[in-house]
Amino acid sequence: MSLSRSEVGIVGAGPTGALLAIFLQRLGMKVEIYERRSDPRKELSASGRSINLALADRGIHALARAGVIGDIIPAMLPLRGRLIHAPDGATSLQPYGQRPNEVIHAISRLRLNQTLLDVAVRRHGVQVHFEHPLEDADFTGAVAHIRDLRQNRVLGVPMHPLLLCDGAASPMRRLMSSRGLIDARETELDHGYKELTIPAGVDGRHRIAKDALHIWPRGNHMLIALPNEDGSFTATLFLPQRGAVSFQSLADANAIERFLSSSFPDVRALMPNCVAEFQNHPTGFLGTVYASPWHYRGMAGLVGDSAHAIVPFHGQGMNCCFEDCVEFAECVRRHSSWDALFAEFGTRRKPQTDAIAAMALENYLEMRERVADPCFQLQQALALELEKRHPQRFIPRYSMVMFHHEIPYLLAQQRGSIQTQLLAGLTAGAATLADVDFARAESEIKSRLAPIMQEQLSDRA
Amino acid sequence: MSLSRSEVGIVGAGPTGALLAIFLQRLGMKVEIYERRSDPRKELSASGRSINLALADRGIHALARAGVIGDIIPAMLPLRGRLIHAPDGATSLQPYGQRPNEVIHAISRLRLNQTLLDVAVRRHGVQVHFEHPLEDADFTGAVAHIRDLRQNRVLGVPMHPLLLCDGAASPMRRLMSSRGLIDARETELDHGYKELTIPAGVDGRHRIAKDALHIWPRGNHMLIALPNEDGSFTATLFLPQRGAVSFQSLADANAIERFLSSSFPDVRALMPNCVAEFQNHPTGFLGTVYASPWHYRGMAGLVGDSAHAIVPFHGQGMNCCFEDCVEFAECVRRHSSWDALFAEFGTRRKPQTDAIAAMALENYLEMRERVADPCFQLQQALALELEKRHPQRFIPRYSMVMFHHEIPYLLAQQRGSIQTQLLAGLTAGAATLADVDFARAESEIKSRLAPIMQEQLSDRA
């Protein structure tokens, strides 16, 4: 019996839940979503903080597969590279790639969520129940208890199955873990984050370049900024939670003012409200979620951040979740039982999400420190030059992750670690590209990189 | 035997030929393209005129299906509506739709072509032979004669088969028609066109709104302008070929200056070189191509403009050609002989391309005259209001064509003609929306529109 006529419940109407609902409804299923919050389509985009996300090739590919990319494109703001702000105010652009199509995009999380829900409901007939938080689950009777806040009653929703797209803090994952049905752990970084605002200029325009991701790298902390459609930027400060310079130590307005003015003098002038925002906005935690397995029998399956939330430093969180949806839909075609489907989804997907989780953690050091290092900059320039000379064999790791959805995360990680060794060896003692031995580069690429590509790619075929 | 291991020749490396090659190579075929021009990837975008095209939902959907939309997005400039310039210089924006995702996009034909070729060659291994014009064909021996201009020799290319993506003036269609293998006719409009330039401002920025398609409607002629990435606009003047005010009558610089200054005084000031451009740029012809059938046995098949070129007034030419590629790839999956595949492709596709050909012709009158008519404007406003009230049942025809790839052109045309009657009836004697009888509107929508939707959509299922 095929699963394609199933009735499926999804917990969570965020971007992942909405996109997964579209995929499943297109496969013939009848999907109902339960969401604890109220309908985001009724929110004004002006209200509250504006969170923006990075959308790259993997996310775009998933949206295209779901037939919704045309609806999302108008909300995308292209970013051509990292614009690095040195402490003395000097700026330099590090392009993400070397072709005009190698860009990433900033997108408003709210607008993306609104559009995906609109398409799910209006075009595909998905049913969404807002203000319906999950409270508990009975795994013997295969029934989830979901509260209808409007009527103040508890519904028994059969888990045949229930898909959990309820985010990094997934109540269901914690429930399953606490009852010993799965193993799960949440590892927290000792750095946190805080959102600040760079308002639009008086003419409504962006006050710094709007086609770049701005970074103020300062060693053990950094500020980044992504453009919004309304001319403003959402800036995010990443800082240790505790220690000499930390969220804990910056306890009053004077200390905050001194810190921001000395670390980021150029952008401080563009953030008139940053001290008050620092005091009033919550400090966010950064963490990685690991779980195994991602399901309990054919009843409950984790998809997206609930299964594998990662830190934001590679801009891949949402992209990785959207790739989950593509893989999940592929698995639907191959299985006739939910238990088997969940098992295969986890087996195929977890090595990949483990790889991006590790690369995202590594990227924090790169963003806050290495981008400002001349040695790193030479290696980056060499990587782009090697890609130019050997386009089939050498693609910088960042490009593999961001611009090549056809290269799995794990393969990008494996090739990347060999490439890092090659780049370090080739630039040892070199001051400029002219000092690099390109004949040696070519022979090492052939002997060390080519085999892993062939092997891994034929594994997938 | 499946066709998926076939070796296929394509004539024409324009956007349609390149996209079709990507689809077929992805299906497992081995594709070689023959193109009479030199490699467009070696052209500087600054050289020559910049032609820009309108990309809408159907084109986006096709690019998404081919896995290349991520490469194209950075070249897209969103247009939110028509900005109408009245003779007195007053402007008004007519939004294309009522949702933020209902936009169309301007895109440089050159950059689009370069990107599609780059993906075809680099990612999929398509072979392209530039400077290889088709000269003749031997339909008895099933061999096409293609000249290699670099070596100055003629190659015999087996037609097993040859796909003709060689545009509106397709040499192969004319050959097939002149030998009586197919019926084909080219009907020419009595209006022509001429491209002019609105350069960027001194600050490199666009001098008029860059997120709109600009129209100066003047009854029997009009000027339109689409933005380019470099801050300039490509403007196109549409004018009768002969008559009192026509390309023929505007024979010297004084007459041209008088005409442009009196018809378009506001934009004349922004086009310093328009008189010289008028004299030096060629006058383009506008026409529609009809052919039947679109193939000769399993040897030669027309795809895109070669089969059904249309006038540009609906901004659907490229979108329609890209939709051809999707349909063609679908047909590949269903057939084991090229003759049968070509026959089904034509049977399925021609009613659709006939419909958009007719709608594109109708749209010329709308753009050059009706957009300025208060009665038309009221009907447009009513159409949007009815869509708001009955989103599943009433979608303005323009929106069906531009934003709903899932609604076939023919169905859009059929529903559109009923809607036109409804709108005319409901606005007869009305001055504003407040005068419209919405209860009557609802009952007529139910009785007249609902049946055709059900019927047609179930036909497709």
PDB file of N, CA, C and O in Angstrom, chain B residues 137-140 159 172-173 175-184 292-293 295-297 299-300:
ATOM      1  N   ALA B 137      19.037  20.759 -45.997  1.00  0.00           N
ATOM      2  CA  ALA B 137      18.752  19.457 -45.406  1.00  0.00           C
ATOM      3  C   ALA B 137      18.293  18.495 -46.489  1.00  0.00           C
ATOM      4  O   ALA B 137      17.585  18.888 -47.415  1.00  0.00           O
ATOM      5  N   ASP B 138      18.689  17.260 -46.331  1.00  0.00           N
ATOM      6  CA  ASP B 138      18.293  16.192 -47.262  1.00  0.00           C
ATOM      7  C   ASP B 138      17.347  15.277 -46.498  1.00  0.00           C
ATOM      8  O   ASP B 138      17.786  14.487 -45.655  1.00  0.00           O
ATOM      9  N   PHE B 139      16.047  15.426 -46.776  1.00  0.00           N
ATOM     10  CA  PHE B 139      15.052  14.698 -45.983  1.00  0.00           C
ATOM     11  C   PHE B 139      14.908  13.251 -46.441  1.00  0.00           C
ATOM     12  O   PHE B 139      14.276  12.455 -45.775  1.00  0.00           O
ATOM     13  N   THR B 140      15.480  12.937 -47.613  1.00  0.00           N
ATOM     14  CA  THR B 140      15.464  11.533 -48.032  1.00  0.00           C
ATOM     15  C   THR B 140      16.551  10.772 -47.269  1.00  0.00           C
ATOM     16  O   THR B 140      16.309   9.710 -46.698  1.00  0.00           O
ATOM     17  N   MET B 159      19.927  13.548 -38.945  1.00  0.00           N
ATOM     18  CA  MET B 159      18.741  14.073 -38.247  1.00  0.00           C
ATOM     19  C   MET B 159      18.052  12.910 -37.532  1.00  0.00           C
ATOM     20  O   MET B 159      17.054  12.387 -38.006  1.00  0.00           O
ATOM     21  N   MET B 172      15.146  26.431 -41.094  1.00  0.00           N
ATOM     22  CA  MET B 172      14.671  25.068 -41.325  1.00  0.00           C
ATOM     23  C   MET B 172      13.149  25.043 -41.526  1.00  0.00           C
ATOM     24  O   MET B 172      12.648  24.277 -42.348  1.00  0.00           O
ATOM     25  N   ARG B 173      12.404  25.874 -40.745  1.00  0.00           N
ATOM     26  CA  ARG B 173      10.949  25.900 -40.957  1.00  0.00           C
ATOM     27  C   ARG B 173      10.649  26.349 -42.380  1.00  0.00           C
ATOM     28  O   ARG B 173       9.802  25.782 -43.059  1.00  0.00           O
ATOM     29  N   LEU B 175      12.544  26.082 -44.986  1.00  0.00           N
ATOM     30  CA  LEU B 175      12.931  25.000 -45.887  1.00  0.00           C
ATOM     31  C   LEU B 175      11.842  23.926 -45.943  1.00  0.00           C
ATOM     32  O   LEU B 175      11.418  23.488 -47.019  1.00  0.00           O
ATOM     33  N   MET B 176      11.383  23.514 -44.749  1.00  0.00           N
ATOM     34  CA  MET B 176      10.357  22.472 -44.691  1.00  0.00           C
ATOM     35  C   MET B 176       9.070  22.953 -45.353  1.00  0.00           C
ATOM     36  O   MET B 176       8.386  22.189 -46.046  1.00  0.00           O
ATOM     37  N   SER B 177       8.758  24.220 -45.145  1.00  0.00           N
ATOM     38  CA  SER B 177       7.535  24.772 -45.731  1.00  0.00           C
ATOM     39  C   SER B 177       7.665  24.866 -47.248  1.00  0.00           C
ATOM     40  O   SER B 177       6.756  24.483 -47.996  1.00  0.00           O
ATOM     41  N   SER B 178       8.817  25.349 -47.740  1.00  0.00           N
ATOM     42  CA  SER B 178       8.969  25.541 -49.188  1.00  0.00           C
ATOM     43  C   SER B 178       8.982  24.203 -49.916  1.00  0.00           C
ATOM     44  O   SER B 178       8.629  24.123 -51.088  1.00  0.00           O
ATOM     45  N   ARG B 179       9.355  23.127 -49.201  1.00  0.00           N
ATOM     46  CA  ARG B 179       9.344  21.808 -49.847  1.00  0.00           C
ATOM     47  C   ARG B 179       8.037  21.072 -49.623  1.00  0.00           C
ATOM     48  O   ARG B 179       7.907  19.891 -49.949  1.00  0.00           O
ATOM     49  N   GLY B 180       7.077  21.778 -49.003  1.00  0.00           N
ATOM     50  CA  GLY B 180       5.752  21.168 -48.845  1.00  0.00           C
ATOM     51  C   GLY B 180       5.681  20.106 -47.759  1.00  0.00           C
ATOM     52  O   GLY B 180       4.729  19.342 -47.696  1.00  0.00           O
ATOM     53  N   LEU B 181       6.670  20.064 -46.866  1.00  0.00           N
ATOM     54  CA  LEU B 181       6.642  19.049 -45.808  1.00  0.00           C
ATOM     55  C   LEU B 181       5.750  19.473 -44.646  1.00  0.00           C
ATOM     56  O   LEU B 181       5.226  18.643 -43.915  1.00  0.00           O
ATOM     57  N   ILE B 182       5.609  20.777 -44.463  1.00  0.00           N
ATOM     58  CA  ILE B 182       4.695  21.323 -43.449  1.00  0.00           C
ATOM     59  C   ILE B 182       4.041  22.573 -44.032  1.00  0.00           C
ATOM     60  O   ILE B 182       4.502  23.112 -45.042  1.00  0.00           O
ATOM     61  N   ASP B 183       2.932  23.007 -43.393  1.00  0.00           N
ATOM     62  CA  ASP B 183       2.342  24.308 -43.727  1.00  0.00           C
ATOM     63  C   ASP B 183       2.855  25.329 -42.726  1.00  0.00           C
ATOM     64  O   ASP B 183       2.823  25.074 -41.520  1.00  0.00           O
ATOM     65  N   ALA B 184       3.296  26.478 -43.216  1.00  0.00           N
ATOM     66  CA  ALA B 184       3.737  27.513 -42.282  1.00  0.00           C
ATOM     67  C   ALA B 184       3.414  28.874 -42.869  1.00  0.00           C
ATOM     68  O   ALA B 184       3.464  29.080 -44.085  1.00  0.00           O
ATOM     69  N   SER B 292       2.102  23.966 -39.087  1.00  0.00           N
ATOM     70  CA  SER B 292       1.363  22.740 -38.809  1.00  0.00           C
ATOM     71  C   SER B 292       1.729  21.687 -39.845  1.00  0.00           C
ATOM     72  O   SER B 292       1.629  21.968 -41.033  1.00  0.00           O
ATOM     73  N   PRO B 293       2.120  20.514 -39.448  1.00  0.00           N
ATOM     74  CA  PRO B 293       2.534  20.188 -38.079  1.00  0.00           C
ATOM     75  C   PRO B 293       3.873  20.830 -37.765  1.00  0.00           C
ATOM     76  O   PRO B 293       4.432  21.517 -38.607  1.00  0.00           O
ATOM     77  N   HIS B 295       6.563  19.163 -37.172  1.00  0.00           N
ATOM     78  CA  HIS B 295       7.673  18.230 -37.359  1.00  0.00           C
ATOM     79  C   HIS B 295       7.547  17.536 -38.708  1.00  0.00           C
ATOM     80  O   HIS B 295       6.491  17.551 -39.350  1.00  0.00           O
ATOM     81  N   TYR B 296       8.643  16.934 -39.133  1.00  0.00           N
ATOM     82  CA  TYR B 296       8.595  16.053 -40.292  1.00  0.00           C
ATOM     83  C   TYR B 296       9.109  14.686 -39.838  1.00  0.00           C
ATOM     84  O   TYR B 296      10.270  14.537 -39.442  1.00  0.00           O
ATOM     85  N   ARG B 297       8.180  13.726 -39.856  1.00  0.00           N
ATOM     86  CA  ARG B 297       8.489  12.378 -39.364  1.00  0.00           C
ATOM     87  C   ARG B 297       9.277  12.449 -38.050  1.00  0.00           C
ATOM     88  O   ARG B 297       9.013  13.320 -37.234  1.00  0.00           O
ATOM     89  N   MET B 299      12.393  13.098 -37.963  1.00  0.00           N
ATOM     90  CA  MET B 299      13.670  13.726 -38.318  1.00  0.00           C
ATOM     91  C   MET B 299      13.878  15.113 -37.741  1.00  0.00           C
ATOM     92  O   MET B 299      14.949  15.435 -37.248  1.00  0.00           O
ATOM     93  N   ALA B 300      12.864  15.948 -37.903  1.00  0.00           N
ATOM     94  CA  ALA B 300      13.044  17.361 -37.568  1.00  0.00           C
ATOM     95  C   ALA B 300      11.824  17.853 -36.801  1.00  0.00           C
ATOM     96  O   ALA B 300      10.684  17.611 -37.216  1.00  0.00           O
TER      97      ALA B 300
END
